[in-house]
Coordinates of C-alpha atoms and ligand atoms in Angstrom, one line a residue:
M1 CA 5.2 -156.4 -197.7
W2 CA 4.5 -154.4 -200.9
L3 CA 5.1 -155.8 -204.4
L4 CA 5.5 -152.9 -206.9
S5 CA 7.2 -152.2 -210.2
D6 CA 8.5 -149.3 -212.2
E7 CA 9.2 -145.8 -210.8
E8 CA 6.8 -146.1 -207.9
A9 CA 8.7 -149.2 -206.7
I10 CA 12.0 -147.4 -206.9
K11 CA 10.6 -144.5 -204.9
E12 CA 9.1 -146.7 -202.2
G13 CA 12.3 -148.8 -202.2
I14 CA 14.5 -145.8 -201.5
L15 CA 12.3 -144.6 -198.7
A16 CA 12.4 -148.0 -197.1
L17 CA 16.1 -148.5 -197.5
K18 CA 16.8 -145.0 -196.0
N19 CA 14.7 -146.0 -193.1
G20 CA 16.9 -149.0 -192.5
D21 CA 14.5 -151.6 -193.8
L22 CA 14.9 -154.5 -196.2
V23 CA 13.9 -154.3 -199.9
A24 CA 14.3 -157.1 -202.5
F25 CA 15.3 -155.8 -205.9
P26 CA 16.1 -157.3 -209.3
T27 CA 19.7 -157.5 -210.7
E28 CA 20.8 -159.1 -214.0
T29 CA 22.0 -162.2 -212.1
V30 CA 19.4 -163.0 -209.4
Y31 CA 17.2 -160.9 -207.1
G32 CA 19.0 -159.3 -204.1
L33 CA 17.9 -158.7 -200.6
G34 CA 19.0 -155.2 -200.1
A35 CA 19.8 -153.1 -197.0
N36 CA 21.9 -150.0 -196.2
G37 CA 25.4 -151.5 -196.6
L38 CA 26.9 -148.9 -194.2
S39 CA 24.5 -149.6 -191.4
D40 CA 25.2 -152.3 -188.9
E41 CA 21.6 -152.5 -187.8
A42 CA 20.2 -152.7 -191.3
C43 CA 22.6 -155.5 -192.3
Q44 CA 21.9 -157.4 -189.2
K45 CA 18.3 -157.6 -190.5
I46 CA 19.5 -159.4 -193.6
Y47 CA 21.1 -162.2 -191.6
R48 CA 18.0 -162.6 -189.4
A49 CA 15.6 -162.6 -192.4
K50 CA 17.6 -165.1 -194.4
G51 CA 18.6 -167.3 -191.4
R52 CA 22.2 -166.8 -192.7
P53 CA 25.2 -167.7 -190.6
S54 CA 26.9 -164.5 -189.4
D55 CA 30.4 -165.6 -190.8
N56 CA 29.1 -165.6 -194.4
P57 CA 29.8 -162.1 -195.7
L58 CA 27.6 -159.9 -197.9
I59 CA 28.3 -158.2 -201.2
L60 CA 28.1 -154.4 -201.4
H61 CA 26.4 -153.2 -204.6
I62 CA 27.5 -149.8 -206.1
S63 CA 26.2 -147.7 -209.0
S64 CA 29.4 -146.0 -210.1
L65 CA 33.2 -146.5 -209.9
A66 CA 33.4 -143.4 -207.7
M67 CA 31.5 -145.3 -205.0
L68 CA 34.2 -148.0 -204.9
E69 CA 37.1 -145.8 -203.7
P70 CA 35.9 -145.0 -200.1
L71 CA 35.0 -148.6 -199.4
V72 CA 38.4 -150.3 -200.1
K73 CA 42.1 -149.8 -199.0
E74 CA 43.5 -150.1 -202.6
I75 CA 42.3 -151.0 -206.1
P76 CA 45.0 -153.3 -207.6
L77 CA 45.7 -152.6 -211.4
K78 CA 44.2 -155.9 -212.3
A79 CA 41.0 -155.0 -210.5
R80 CA 40.9 -151.8 -212.5
A81 CA 41.2 -153.7 -215.7
L82 CA 38.5 -156.1 -214.7
A83 CA 36.2 -153.2 -213.8
E84 CA 36.8 -151.6 -217.1
A85 CA 36.0 -154.8 -218.9
F86 CA 33.1 -156.2 -216.9
W87 CA 31.4 -153.5 -214.8
P88 CA 28.6 -153.0 -214.7
G89 CA 28.1 -156.8 -214.9
A90 CA 28.1 -160.2 -213.3
L91 CA 31.5 -159.9 -211.6
T92 CA 32.1 -159.4 -207.8
M93 CA 35.6 -158.4 -206.7
V94 CA 37.0 -158.9 -203.2
F95 CA 39.2 -156.0 -201.9
L96 CA 40.8 -155.1 -198.6
K97 CA 38.1 -153.2 -196.8
E98 CA 38.2 -149.7 -195.3
S99 CA 36.9 -149.1 -191.8
C100 CA 33.7 -147.6 -192.9
V101 CA 32.5 -151.0 -194.0
P102 CA 30.8 -152.6 -191.0
S103 CA 32.3 -155.9 -189.8
V104 CA 28.8 -157.4 -190.1
V105 CA 29.1 -157.0 -193.9
S106 CA 32.4 -158.6 -194.1
G107 CA 31.6 -161.5 -191.7
G108 CA 34.6 -160.5 -189.6
L109 CA 37.1 -160.7 -192.5
D110 CA 39.3 -157.8 -193.4
T111 CA 38.0 -157.9 -197.0
V112 CA 34.8 -156.7 -198.7
A113 CA 33.1 -158.0 -201.8
I114 CA 31.9 -155.3 -204.3
R115 CA 29.6 -155.6 -207.3
Y116 CA 28.4 -153.0 -209.8
P117 CA 25.2 -154.6 -211.2
K118 CA 23.9 -154.1 -214.8
N119 CA 20.3 -153.5 -214.1
D120 CA 18.6 -150.2 -214.4
I121 CA 16.3 -150.7 -211.4
A122 CA 19.2 -151.7 -209.2
L123 CA 21.3 -148.8 -210.3
K124 CA 18.5 -146.2 -209.8
L125 CA 17.8 -147.6 -206.4
I126 CA 21.5 -147.4 -205.3
E127 CA 21.8 -143.9 -206.8
G128 CA 18.7 -142.8 -205.0
C129 CA 20.0 -144.1 -201.7
Q130 CA 23.4 -142.6 -202.0
F131 CA 24.9 -145.6 -200.1
P132 CA 26.0 -149.0 -201.3
L133 CA 23.4 -151.7 -200.8
A134 CA 24.5 -154.9 -199.0
A135 CA 22.6 -157.6 -200.8
P136 CA 22.8 -161.4 -200.8
S137 CA 20.5 -163.4 -203.0
A138 CA 16.9 -162.9 -201.8
N139 CA 16.2 -166.5 -200.7
K140 CA 16.1 -168.2 -197.3
S141 CA 19.5 -169.6 -196.6
G142 CA 20.1 -172.9 -198.3
K143 CA 17.3 -172.4 -200.9
P144 CA 17.7 -171.7 -204.6
S145 CA 18.5 -168.1 -205.6
P146 CA 15.4 -166.2 -206.8
T147 CA 15.2 -165.3 -210.5
K148 CA 11.6 -163.9 -210.3
A149 CA 9.8 -161.6 -207.9
S150 CA 7.4 -164.5 -207.1
H151 CA 10.3 -166.6 -205.8
V152 CA 11.1 -163.9 -203.3
Q153 CA 7.4 -163.8 -202.2
D154 CA 7.6 -167.6 -201.7
D155 CA 10.4 -167.2 -199.1
F156 CA 9.6 -164.0 -197.3
S157 CA 6.7 -162.0 -195.9
S158 CA 6.8 -159.4 -193.1
E159 CA 10.6 -159.5 -192.8
L160 CA 10.8 -157.3 -195.9
A161 CA 9.4 -153.8 -196.5
G162 CA 8.7 -154.7 -200.1
I163 CA 9.8 -156.3 -203.3
I164 CA 10.5 -154.5 -206.6
D165 CA 9.4 -156.6 -209.5
G166 CA 11.7 -156.3 -212.5
G167 CA 10.6 -159.4 -214.3
Q168 CA 12.9 -162.5 -214.8
A169 CA 16.6 -162.1 -214.1
E170 CA 18.5 -162.1 -217.4
V171 CA 21.4 -164.3 -216.4
G172 CA 19.7 -166.5 -213.8
V173 CA 22.8 -167.5 -211.8
E174 CA 24.8 -165.5 -209.4
S175 CA 27.9 -163.3 -210.2
T176 CA 31.4 -164.7 -210.4
V177 CA 33.2 -163.9 -207.2
I178 CA 37.0 -163.2 -207.5
D179 CA 39.5 -162.5 -204.7
M180 CA 41.7 -159.6 -205.9
T181 CA 43.8 -159.5 -202.8
A182 CA 45.6 -162.7 -203.9
N183 CA 48.1 -162.9 -206.7
P184 CA 47.2 -164.5 -209.0
P185 CA 43.6 -163.6 -208.1
I186 CA 41.4 -166.6 -207.1
I187 CA 37.9 -167.3 -208.4
L188 CA 35.9 -168.2 -205.3
R189 CA 32.6 -168.8 -207.0
P190 CA 32.2 -169.3 -210.8
G191 CA 29.3 -167.3 -212.2
G192 CA 28.1 -165.2 -215.1
I193 CA 31.6 -164.2 -216.2
T194 CA 33.8 -167.2 -217.1
K195 CA 37.5 -167.9 -216.1
A196 CA 38.5 -167.6 -219.8
M197 CA 36.8 -164.2 -220.1
I198 CA 38.7 -163.0 -217.0
E199 CA 42.0 -164.5 -218.2
Q200 CA 41.7 -162.7 -221.5
V201 CA 41.9 -159.4 -219.6
I202 CA 44.4 -160.0 -216.8
G203 CA 46.2 -163.3 -217.6
E204 CA 46.2 -166.3 -215.3
V205 CA 43.9 -166.6 -212.4
A206 CA 43.3 -169.5 -210.0
M207 CA 40.1 -171.4 -209.3
H208 CA 39.3 -172.2 -205.7
S209 CA 39.1 -175.9 -205.2
G210 CA 35.9 -175.8 -203.2
Q211 CA 37.8 -177.4 -200.3
V212 CA 37.5 -175.3 -197.3
S213 CA 40.1 -175.2 -194.5
D214 CA 38.7 -173.9 -191.2
T215 CA 41.9 -171.9 -190.5
T216 CA 41.6 -169.8 -193.7
P217 CA 38.0 -169.4 -194.7
K218 CA 38.8 -167.5 -198.0
A219 CA 35.4 -168.4 -199.4
P220 CA 33.1 -168.6 -196.4
G221 CA 30.0 -169.3 -198.5
M222 CA 31.5 -172.6 -199.7
K223 CA 31.0 -174.6 -196.5
Y224 CA 27.3 -174.3 -196.5
R225 CA 24.8 -176.4 -198.4
H226 CA 23.1 -174.5 -201.2
Y227 CA 20.1 -174.6 -203.4
A228 CA 18.8 -177.8 -201.8
P229 CA 15.4 -178.9 -203.2
D230 CA 12.9 -180.6 -200.8
M231 CA 13.5 -184.0 -202.4
P232 CA 16.6 -186.1 -203.1
A233 CA 18.2 -185.2 -206.4
F234 CA 20.7 -187.3 -208.4
L235 CA 23.3 -186.4 -211.1
V236 CA 23.1 -188.4 -214.3
D237 CA 26.0 -189.0 -216.8
K238 CA 25.2 -189.2 -220.5
K239 CA 26.3 -192.9 -220.5
D240 CA 23.6 -193.7 -217.9
L241 CA 20.6 -192.3 -219.8
I242 CA 19.5 -195.8 -221.1
E243 CA 19.8 -197.3 -217.7
L244 CA 17.8 -194.4 -216.3
S245 CA 15.1 -194.8 -218.9
K246 CA 14.7 -198.5 -217.8
T247 CA 14.4 -197.4 -214.2
L248 CA 11.8 -194.7 -215.0
L249 CA 9.6 -197.2 -217.0
Q250 CA 9.2 -199.3 -213.9
G251 CA 8.5 -196.9 -211.0
D252 CA 5.5 -194.8 -210.2
E253 CA 7.1 -192.2 -207.9
Q254 CA 6.5 -188.6 -208.9
I255 CA 9.8 -187.8 -210.7
G256 CA 11.3 -184.6 -212.1
L257 CA 13.7 -184.7 -215.0
I258 CA 15.9 -181.6 -215.4
F259 CA 17.7 -182.3 -218.7
S260 CA 18.8 -180.8 -222.0
E261 CA 16.3 -181.1 -224.8
E262 CA 18.4 -183.8 -226.5
A263 CA 18.4 -186.0 -223.4
L264 CA 14.7 -185.5 -222.7
N265 CA 13.9 -186.8 -226.2
V266 CA 15.6 -190.1 -225.2
L267 CA 13.8 -190.3 -221.9
P268 CA 10.3 -191.9 -221.7
N269 CA 7.0 -190.0 -221.4
K270 CA 4.8 -191.2 -218.6
E271 CA 2.3 -189.7 -216.3
N272 CA 4.5 -189.7 -213.2
L273 CA 7.4 -187.9 -215.0
T274 CA 7.7 -184.1 -215.2
K275 CA 10.1 -183.0 -217.8
F276 CA 11.9 -179.7 -217.3
S277 CA 13.9 -178.7 -220.4
L278 CA 17.2 -176.9 -219.9
G279 CA 17.2 -176.1 -223.7
K280 CA 19.7 -177.3 -226.3
K281 CA 22.8 -178.8 -224.6
E282 CA 25.2 -176.4 -226.3
R283 CA 23.3 -173.4 -225.0
V284 CA 24.5 -173.5 -221.4
E285 CA 23.4 -169.9 -220.7
E286 CA 19.8 -171.1 -221.2
A287 CA 20.3 -173.9 -218.6
L288 CA 21.6 -171.4 -216.1
Y289 CA 18.7 -169.1 -216.8
R290 CA 16.2 -171.9 -216.0
L291 CA 17.7 -174.1 -213.4
F292 CA 16.7 -172.2 -210.2
D293 CA 13.1 -171.8 -211.3
Y294 CA 12.8 -175.5 -212.0
L295 CA 14.1 -176.4 -208.5
R296 CA 11.4 -174.2 -207.0
E297 CA 8.8 -175.7 -209.3
A298 CA 9.8 -179.2 -208.3
N299 CA 9.3 -178.2 -204.6
K300 CA 5.9 -176.7 -205.4
K301 CA 4.8 -179.9 -207.2
G302 CA 5.9 -181.9 -204.2
L303 CA 7.9 -184.4 -206.4
D304 CA 9.5 -187.4 -204.8
R305 CA 12.8 -187.4 -206.6
L306 CA 14.8 -185.4 -209.2
Y307 CA 17.3 -186.4 -211.8
I308 CA 19.6 -183.8 -213.3
E309 CA 22.0 -183.9 -216.3
R310 CA 25.7 -183.6 -216.0
Y311 CA 27.2 -180.9 -218.2
E312 CA 30.9 -180.4 -219.1
R313 CA 32.8 -178.0 -216.9
I314 CA 33.8 -175.8 -219.8
G315 CA 33.0 -172.0 -219.9
L316 CA 29.6 -171.4 -218.3
G317 CA 29.4 -175.2 -217.8
E318 CA 31.7 -174.6 -214.8
S319 CA 29.2 -172.3 -213.1
L320 CA 26.3 -174.6 -213.9
M321 CA 28.0 -177.7 -212.5
N322 CA 29.1 -175.7 -209.4
R323 CA 25.4 -175.1 -208.7
I324 CA 24.3 -178.6 -209.6
E325 CA 26.9 -180.3 -207.5
K326 CA 25.7 -178.2 -204.5
L327 CA 22.1 -179.3 -204.8
V328 CA 22.4 -183.0 -205.6
S329 CA 22.6 -185.7 -203.0
G330 CA 24.5 -188.2 -205.1
Q331 CA 25.0 -189.9 -208.5
F332 CA 22.3 -191.8 -210.3
D333 CA 24.2 -195.1 -209.9
E334 CA 24.3 -194.6 -206.1
G335 CA 20.7 -193.4 -206.1
K336 CA 19.4 -196.7 -207.6
K337 CA 20.6 -198.8 -204.8
Ligands
LIG1 O1 24.9 -162.2 -208.3 C1 25.1 -162.0 -207.1 O2 26.3 -162.0 -206.7 C2 23.9 -161.9 -206.2 C3 23.2 -160.6 -206.5 C4 22.1 -160.2 -205.6 O3 24.1 -159.5 -206.6 N1 24.3 -161.9 -204.8 C5 24.7 -163.0 -204.2 O4 25.1 -162.9 -202.8 O5 24.8 -164.1 -204.8 P1 25.3 -164.1 -201.8 O6 25.4 -163.4 -200.5 O7 24.1 -165.0 -202.0 O8 26.6 -164.7 -202.2 C6 27.8 -163.9 -202.0 C7 29.0 -164.8 -202.0 C8 29.0 -165.8 -200.8 O9 29.4 -167.1 -201.3 C9 30.0 -165.1 -199.9 O10 30.6 -166.1 -199.1 C10 31.0 -164.5 -200.8 O11 30.2 -164.1 -201.9 N2 31.7 -163.4 -200.2 C11 31.1 -162.2 -199.8 N3 32.0 -161.4 -199.3 C12 33.2 -162.0 -199.3 C13 34.5 -161.8 -198.9 N4 34.8 -160.7 -198.3 N5 35.5 -162.7 -199.1 C14 35.2 -163.9 -199.7 N6 33.9 -164.2 -200.2 C15 33.0 -163.3 -200.0
LIG2 MG1 23.1 -166.8 -202.1

């Protein structure tokens, strides 16, 4: 598995992808694990490499609006408006699929998710291939999404032809996924583009509850555990910070504290405590940018337990809490018992 950057990486990447192999590449959200999105065989390799359940569909990445048309049955007006406003960018739209999209990509559904990423390397790679790239986040199934090339290296070896290193991903959390086949459209996964930003362009949209019924798996990804660190992790409310401080002063387990700067200032400093700052509490985008990296660091350090701060579900806070709730095993109060 090679690790390259710049033009050489793009050249090697295109060769490998045209050959039906897997290549990890940077996007502005997180690193993707790319394959020829029109090749059944190449996409099968993604599921095998990730250990991903076959009913969890993949996103097709395009490098121009012209690439969208042949992949989908229709482009609703609201989707055109969102494309105009947010593409290229951290928004993935779900459309009714055309028959050229292999069913392995759509996980057996009659829809397909499409994203036009805002990253020069990703765009050059897709342009050079001349086919859309199917790409889930480049992590083993259930692990935190990679925001650096080294994260991809930690999870994979010979399954991939190579990794294109484009530095740290700018956004650090995955794209917002919105189902445009519903009216009003439904946000299936909150991400880099907020509900309010979307509603400014097309009016009211719905937010998927996160409850999944087996009969209509609209958001197949939701039923699987995500981002799980190797140790138990607990969510902490602001009102419990003093109580947590007391607990921390007593124990000697290796503990990771993933909190805003303000909260970390309140928590004690001790040898067995590793502090991971999410930045100033009001700067949620910074917390998103850092979270996945900290989860991987906590694993590397072999910590015994993690505590993570609760944020308000407003704006990007919705996306942050969506990730945090998927990775924690419980609340601080429960964790104490
Ligand atoms: O930012 C991102 O979206 C990154 C980068 C690499 O582009 N990709 C990513 O892919 O996060 P992945 O596979 O980790 O997550 C894709 C999500 C999953 O929750 C999946 O269930 C959902 O999108 N999805 C894909 N196709 C769908 C479809 N046809 N209908 C509903 N949900 C779909
Ligand atoms: Mg993923």
